[in-house]
XYZ file of C-alpha atoms in Angstrom:
358
model
C 74.175 123.024 105.355
C 76.301 125.792 103.919
C 79.790 125.609 102.419
C 80.541 129.244 103.212
C 83.376 129.555 105.705
C 84.234 125.839 105.391
C 87.641 125.487 103.653
C 87.983 122.099 101.922
C 91.437 120.870 102.864
C 91.943 118.275 100.114
C 91.459 121.026 97.523
C 94.097 123.004 99.380
C 96.553 120.106 99.438
C 96.253 119.571 95.694
C 96.665 123.302 95.119
C 99.745 123.275 97.353
C 101.331 120.454 95.360
C 100.754 122.414 92.151
C 102.458 125.423 93.763
C 105.472 123.272 94.690
C 105.768 122.305 91.027
C 105.305 125.919 89.902
C 108.062 127.044 92.296
C 110.593 125.067 90.263
C 109.974 127.320 87.236
C 108.738 130.657 88.570
C 110.057 132.931 91.341
C 107.643 135.840 90.988
C 106.191 134.835 94.366
C 107.308 132.510 97.155
C 105.009 129.703 95.990
C 106.764 127.121 98.181
C 106.025 129.165 101.307
C 102.318 129.222 100.476
C 102.405 125.458 99.863
C 104.122 124.861 103.211
C 101.468 126.924 104.980
C 98.591 125.003 103.409
C 100.251 121.665 104.238
C 100.928 122.703 107.859
C 97.285 123.757 108.144
C 96.297 120.182 107.219
C 98.684 118.817 109.858
C 96.992 120.948 112.533
C 93.673 119.442 111.451
C 94.858 115.837 111.913
C 93.068 113.960 114.675
C 94.788 112.871 117.878
C 91.921 110.571 118.890
C 92.970 106.936 119.168
C 90.426 105.644 116.634
C 91.098 108.373 114.045
C 94.728 109.216 114.767
C 96.431 111.129 111.913
C 93.215 111.301 109.862
C 92.051 114.726 108.729
C 88.621 116.115 107.778
C 87.247 116.889 104.363
C 86.488 120.405 105.606
C 86.529 122.415 108.842
C 84.525 125.426 109.953
C 86.452 128.692 110.000
C 83.909 129.966 112.515
C 83.634 127.313 115.228
C 86.335 124.774 114.095
C 83.705 122.057 113.708
C 85.130 119.210 111.598
C 83.373 117.350 108.797
C 82.416 113.716 109.400
C 84.322 112.680 106.275
C 87.945 111.919 107.143
C 90.937 110.939 105.030
C 94.291 109.206 105.405
C 97.448 111.384 105.533
C 98.628 110.332 102.058
C 97.944 113.747 100.475
C 99.801 115.506 103.287
C 102.788 113.192 102.909
C 102.849 113.720 99.142
C 103.570 117.402 99.768
C 106.062 116.608 102.538
C 107.987 114.252 100.252
C 108.116 116.930 97.563
C 109.373 119.529 100.071
C 112.141 117.171 101.253
C 113.496 116.718 97.734
C 111.716 113.550 96.640
C 109.637 113.125 93.490
C 106.396 111.467 94.668
C 104.653 111.460 91.280
C 105.853 110.306 87.859
C 107.473 112.745 85.441
C 108.119 112.236 81.737
C 110.986 113.400 79.529
C 110.726 113.129 75.721
C 113.720 112.347 73.500
C 113.428 112.678 69.701
C 114.560 110.048 67.242
C 115.686 112.414 64.411
C 115.106 110.018 61.445
C 111.630 109.203 62.748
C 110.893 112.896 63.328
C 111.937 113.767 59.761
C 109.684 111.038 58.395
C 106.742 112.249 60.448
C 107.258 115.928 59.617
C 107.237 115.063 55.922
C 103.712 113.667 56.305
C 100.890 116.231 55.921
C 98.765 116.531 59.060
C 101.212 114.515 61.172
C 101.126 114.822 64.952
C 103.975 114.793 67.474
C 105.363 111.338 66.813
C 108.984 110.280 66.728
C 109.445 110.951 70.461
C 110.692 108.307 72.882
C 109.314 108.864 76.399
C 111.124 108.180 79.696
C 108.900 108.131 82.803
C 109.811 107.671 86.476
C 108.860 108.988 89.908
C 112.350 110.454 90.085
C 114.544 113.206 88.648
C 115.341 112.527 84.979
C 118.300 114.319 83.425
C 120.852 114.194 80.581
C 118.491 112.351 78.248
C 119.850 111.938 74.710
C 119.760 109.645 71.678
C 122.761 108.947 69.416
C 123.694 106.034 67.163
C 120.605 104.050 68.242
C 121.574 104.355 71.915
C 119.183 106.053 74.327
C 120.840 107.339 77.508
C 119.621 109.204 80.579
C 120.212 109.635 84.290
C 117.479 108.799 86.805
C 117.988 109.907 90.397
C 115.939 108.626 93.315
C 116.273 110.634 96.537
C 116.994 108.259 99.455
C 115.219 106.219 100.628
C 113.236 106.159 97.370
C 113.867 103.586 94.688
C 111.725 102.222 91.908
C 111.165 101.644 88.223
C 111.604 103.413 84.902
C 109.193 103.022 81.992
C 110.458 103.858 78.495
C 107.726 104.036 75.853
C 107.798 104.295 72.066
C 110.985 102.252 71.649
C 111.914 99.066 69.857
C 113.385 96.182 71.840
C 116.941 96.952 73.029
C 119.809 94.656 72.138
C 121.261 95.448 75.583
C 120.378 97.465 78.680
C 123.051 98.800 81.028
C 122.641 100.531 84.392
C 125.778 102.242 85.731
C 127.763 100.306 83.112
C 126.420 96.985 84.464
C 124.511 94.769 82.026
C 120.932 94.441 83.286
C 119.280 91.042 83.004
C 116.244 90.559 80.768
C 113.550 88.818 82.830
C 109.908 87.824 82.434
C 108.721 89.816 85.473
C 111.000 92.555 86.886
C 109.289 92.645 90.284
C 110.530 89.073 90.862
C 114.006 89.601 89.408
C 117.234 90.832 90.958
C 117.701 94.506 90.016
C 118.826 95.933 87.729
C 116.580 93.976 85.388
C 114.140 94.688 82.567
C 111.548 93.297 80.218
C 110.153 94.383 76.863
C 106.431 94.462 76.138
C 106.266 94.217 72.372
C 102.571 94.963 72.047
C 103.137 98.286 73.797
C 106.654 99.117 72.506
C 107.642 99.588 76.134
C 110.632 98.791 78.354
C 109.998 98.262 82.073
C 113.257 98.673 84.016
C 113.684 97.955 87.717
C 116.522 99.851 89.397
C 118.612 98.877 92.403
C 118.666 101.242 95.356
C 118.489 105.016 95.646
C 120.773 107.634 94.156
C 121.802 108.319 90.576
C 121.503 105.662 87.876
C 122.977 106.062 84.389
C 120.824 104.098 81.932
C 121.797 103.014 78.418
C 119.489 101.259 75.949
C 121.464 99.999 72.953
C 120.113 99.157 69.516
C 116.802 100.994 69.887
C 114.789 103.224 67.587
C 111.437 104.948 67.762
C 108.487 102.512 67.682
C 105.029 103.908 68.327
C 103.353 102.603 71.481
C 99.785 101.448 70.876
C 97.974 101.528 74.204
C 94.532 101.598 72.598
C 93.969 98.522 70.424
C 93.034 98.914 66.783
C 89.378 98.537 65.857
C 88.311 94.894 65.535
C 85.430 94.400 63.100
C 85.460 90.636 63.545
C 86.403 88.169 66.268
C 89.482 86.572 64.749
C 92.464 86.526 67.091
C 95.270 84.080 66.239
C 98.110 85.707 68.241
C 100.598 85.243 65.428
C 102.992 87.957 66.645
C 101.397 89.798 69.583
C 98.360 89.957 71.863
C 96.293 91.626 69.099
C 94.784 94.190 71.443
C 93.902 91.884 74.338
C 94.928 93.167 77.781
C 95.372 91.299 81.098
C 92.732 93.227 83.043
C 92.674 91.373 86.382
C 94.618 88.623 88.183
C 96.687 87.793 85.083
C 100.369 88.468 84.438
C 101.452 90.533 81.440
C 101.138 88.541 78.224
C 103.921 87.087 76.158
C 103.488 85.638 72.668
C 105.687 82.947 71.195
C 105.162 80.905 68.019
C 101.503 81.896 67.734
C 100.610 81.131 71.354
C 99.597 83.737 73.958
C 101.003 82.960 77.430
C 99.736 84.280 80.764
C 99.843 83.215 84.399
C 96.995 83.596 86.844
C 97.892 85.733 89.872
C 94.633 85.665 91.850
C 91.157 84.226 92.172
C 89.425 86.165 89.380
C 91.617 86.179 86.262
C 90.246 87.787 83.131
C 91.404 89.462 79.926
C 89.636 92.115 77.848
C 89.616 93.102 74.192
C 88.114 96.566 73.774
C 87.573 98.793 70.726
C 85.436 96.209 68.927
C 82.811 96.956 66.282
C 81.473 93.470 65.613
C 77.879 92.898 64.413
C 76.442 90.347 66.842
C 74.506 88.662 64.046
C 77.809 87.775 62.345
C 78.866 85.544 65.263
C 76.748 82.566 66.331
C 79.393 80.996 68.540
C 82.952 81.503 69.798
C 85.639 78.852 69.381
C 88.561 79.042 71.819
C 91.600 76.769 71.711
C 93.586 76.908 74.922
C 95.515 74.864 77.462
C 95.237 75.253 81.223
C 97.747 74.030 83.786
C 96.474 71.065 85.810
C 94.720 72.134 88.997
C 93.163 75.311 87.581
C 89.396 75.728 87.885
C 87.206 74.132 85.153
C 84.972 77.219 85.113
C 85.270 79.601 82.174
C 83.091 82.591 81.364
C 82.635 85.038 78.508
C 81.352 88.624 78.968
C 80.618 91.317 76.400
C 79.402 94.878 76.009
C 77.292 96.401 73.247
C 76.832 99.882 71.846
C 73.360 100.071 73.430
C 74.341 98.333 76.691
C 77.948 99.317 77.488
C 78.251 97.888 80.997
C 80.194 94.661 81.627
C 77.810 92.618 83.794
C 76.647 89.094 84.610
C 73.527 89.443 82.440
C 75.671 89.721 79.316
C 77.773 86.645 79.911
C 77.854 82.931 79.253
C 79.538 80.306 81.404
C 81.281 77.289 79.898
C 83.359 74.380 81.151
C 87.065 74.038 80.435
C 89.545 71.188 80.885
C 92.641 71.823 82.985
C 95.109 69.078 82.113
C 97.933 71.012 80.460
C 96.838 69.987 76.948
C 95.196 72.085 74.236
C 91.442 71.709 73.797
C 88.818 73.516 71.759
C 85.924 75.048 73.682
C 82.797 76.294 71.926
C 80.678 79.027 73.507
C 77.192 79.297 71.907
C 75.936 82.877 71.655
C 73.183 83.095 69.026
C 70.466 82.056 71.486
C 71.443 84.627 74.150
C 68.872 87.446 74.244
C 71.536 90.100 74.943
C 73.922 89.031 72.177
C 72.613 91.634 69.764
C 73.473 94.929 68.105
C 77.134 95.891 67.918
C 79.589 94.109 70.221
C 82.043 96.721 71.561
C 84.198 94.671 73.980
C 84.823 91.070 74.954
C 86.051 89.733 78.258
C 87.348 86.191 78.683
C 87.661 84.512 82.091
C 89.745 81.457 81.086
C 89.514 79.963 84.587
C 88.829 80.947 88.191
C 89.767 80.122 91.763
C 92.891 80.761 93.797
C 95.175 78.205 92.169
C 98.072 79.873 90.317
C 98.936 78.391 86.947
C 99.754 78.983 83.305
C 97.183 79.738 80.621
C 98.043 79.243 76.927
C 95.704 80.406 74.177
C 96.117 79.446 70.520
C 93.146 81.362 69.093
C 89.773 82.978 69.790
C 87.478 82.910 66.743
C 83.927 83.913 66.009
C 81.941 81.571 63.735
């Protein structure tokens, strides 16, 4: 088949969204009019058939109007519609400098753009400033939109206010009554849940610039004691965000396949004959644990590079040893480790004291 004379509508929709963004800064052409035309074209291509109602084709012939067999949901059309009706359907970020941190960075030869605190939301962000260790901004959600704000590269606030109201610090904002927030120390990040649409004036007191580390530091050995933070481990699937208290990492399972991953490893496999894990599982959780890994020569995370082991779910701490030296694929350089502390659909707490290679 030929692609000549077959406009690809999803390319057009993405182009149209870019034009809507361009129109906010440039008036040399009526970019918004072009974007509206492309979006309306996609609406005309939507199906009216009962089985495919509202779906639209990947491409359509400009010669005989024959539609492609590949069809898509109207999400990309609606994204443009939301933008044209004054909403902000994608996240935007505003940077606010911390002057003392900026001065320190600029005095360092070869320094990059650090010292900036970043405010991100799928909303309009305005009046962002930082004075006397207080970060303020306004976040406006066009009705009926509402949502969250993420503030990166900041230390933990002493207080958070939204429209002069003190917001509650909670363990999981999605389950709390807004306005509420939590601080993720390992990421230097504030997650703030807002209440309702409209304009929200946000104040974070007692903060300073603190670099967010989304990529963990290189680990040249398996020695994780969780003294102050998660030490580069991330809740990858069916686990809540981690918290660390008194040298213990806490997580809660949220689904049937919970696992956590520690990437950016450079560990010689020959240096580790076995893994020792001390953890406690809430009674009722599955007794099935599993360890996966990737290597420099075999980077995929798969069943072949894994070892199953039994755990005890009684709420008490136990040590579990996972032998590795005899596994034919435990070789070369270990680049990532994945731990499945349990399995099954039961929801419960997982506590981990340490994960050590021996």
